[in-house]
Amino acid sequence: GSKDHTTLVAALKAAEYLDVVSNAGPFTVFAPTNAAFDKLPAGTVETLVKPENKAKLRDILEYHVAVSTFKPEMLRDGMTLGMANGDNIKVAVKDGKITLNGNATIVATVPASNGIVHVVDGVLLPPSK
């Protein structure tokens, strides 16, 4: 229901993942804001939500989910988190700010019935395979 996450919801719908993120969990979701998606090169989101790109979109969305609950105080500098797509993200903590892969900072945290949602100001892109 967040007005700041309509792009993320549209991506979840395009990937047919709305039901998946409603499962029992526990999950930690790093949820990019609309402004975070706006930082991507022009046309990126429009290309990703096309049916022929569903696998790539799913990979990116899964790279924003850890199958465990990580509260902010549990995230430590230098920590590596395994994500649902099989890749890892790197956590950095400096001056109380938590950054992921050097390009997304946690700006808010919201408890959820099936885990926790960290609102982030950047989109995490999985490493090239």
PDB file of C-alpha atoms in Angstrom, residues 1-2 4 7 10 13 22 24 40 44 51 56 60 63 68 74 76 85 89 91 99 105-106 110 112 118-120:
ATOM      1  CA  GLY A   1       0.000   0.000   0.000  1.00  0.00           C
ATOM      2  CA  SER A   2       3.010   2.333  -0.035  1.00  0.00           C
ATOM      3  CA  ASP A   4       6.618   5.054  -2.726  1.00  0.00           C
ATOM      4  CA  THR A   7       7.145   0.462  -9.318  1.00  0.00           C
ATOM      5  CA  ALA A  10       4.251  -3.402 -10.737  1.00  0.00           C
ATOM      6  CA  LYS A  13       2.946  -8.322 -10.687  1.00  0.00           C
ATOM      7  CA  SER A  22       2.916 -13.148   0.855  1.00  0.00           C
ATOM      8  CA  ALA A  24       4.838 -17.465   5.565  1.00  0.00           C
ATOM      9  CA  LEU A  40      18.271   3.077 -13.408  1.00  0.00           C
ATOM     10  CA  THR A  44      15.262  -0.347 -17.923  1.00  0.00           C
ATOM     11  CA  PRO A  51       6.823 -10.961 -20.666  1.00  0.00           C
ATOM     12  CA  LYS A  56      15.627 -11.722 -15.641  1.00  0.00           C
ATOM     13  CA  ILE A  60      16.540  -9.211  -9.859  1.00  0.00           C
ATOM     14  CA  TYR A  63      18.194 -10.639  -5.311  1.00  0.00           C
ATOM     15  CA  SER A  68      15.543 -15.217   7.042  1.00  0.00           C
ATOM     16  CA  MET A  74      21.832  -7.827  13.148  1.00  0.00           C
ATOM     17  CA  ARG A  76      27.237  -5.942  10.548  1.00  0.00           C
ATOM     18  CA  ASN A  85      18.365 -16.033  -6.246  1.00  0.00           C
ATOM     19  CA  ILE A  89      25.070  -9.135  -1.192  1.00  0.00           C
ATOM     20  CA  VAL A  91      26.712  -5.250   3.894  1.00  0.00           C
ATOM     21  CA  THR A  99      24.605   0.093   2.776  1.00  0.00           C
ATOM     22  CA  THR A 105      21.183   2.423   1.722  1.00  0.00           C
ATOM     23  CA  ILE A 106      18.495   1.320   4.137  1.00  0.00           C
ATOM     24  CA  VAL A 110       9.047  -1.912   8.582  1.00  0.00           C
ATOM     25  CA  ALA A 112       5.926  -7.490   8.475  1.00  0.00           C
ATOM     26  CA  HIS A 118      13.975  -2.605   4.659  1.00  0.00           C
ATOM     27  CA  VAL A 119      13.193   0.338   2.389  1.00  0.00           C
ATOM     28  CA  VAL A 120      16.266   1.052   0.235  1.00  0.00           C
TER      29      VAL A 120
END
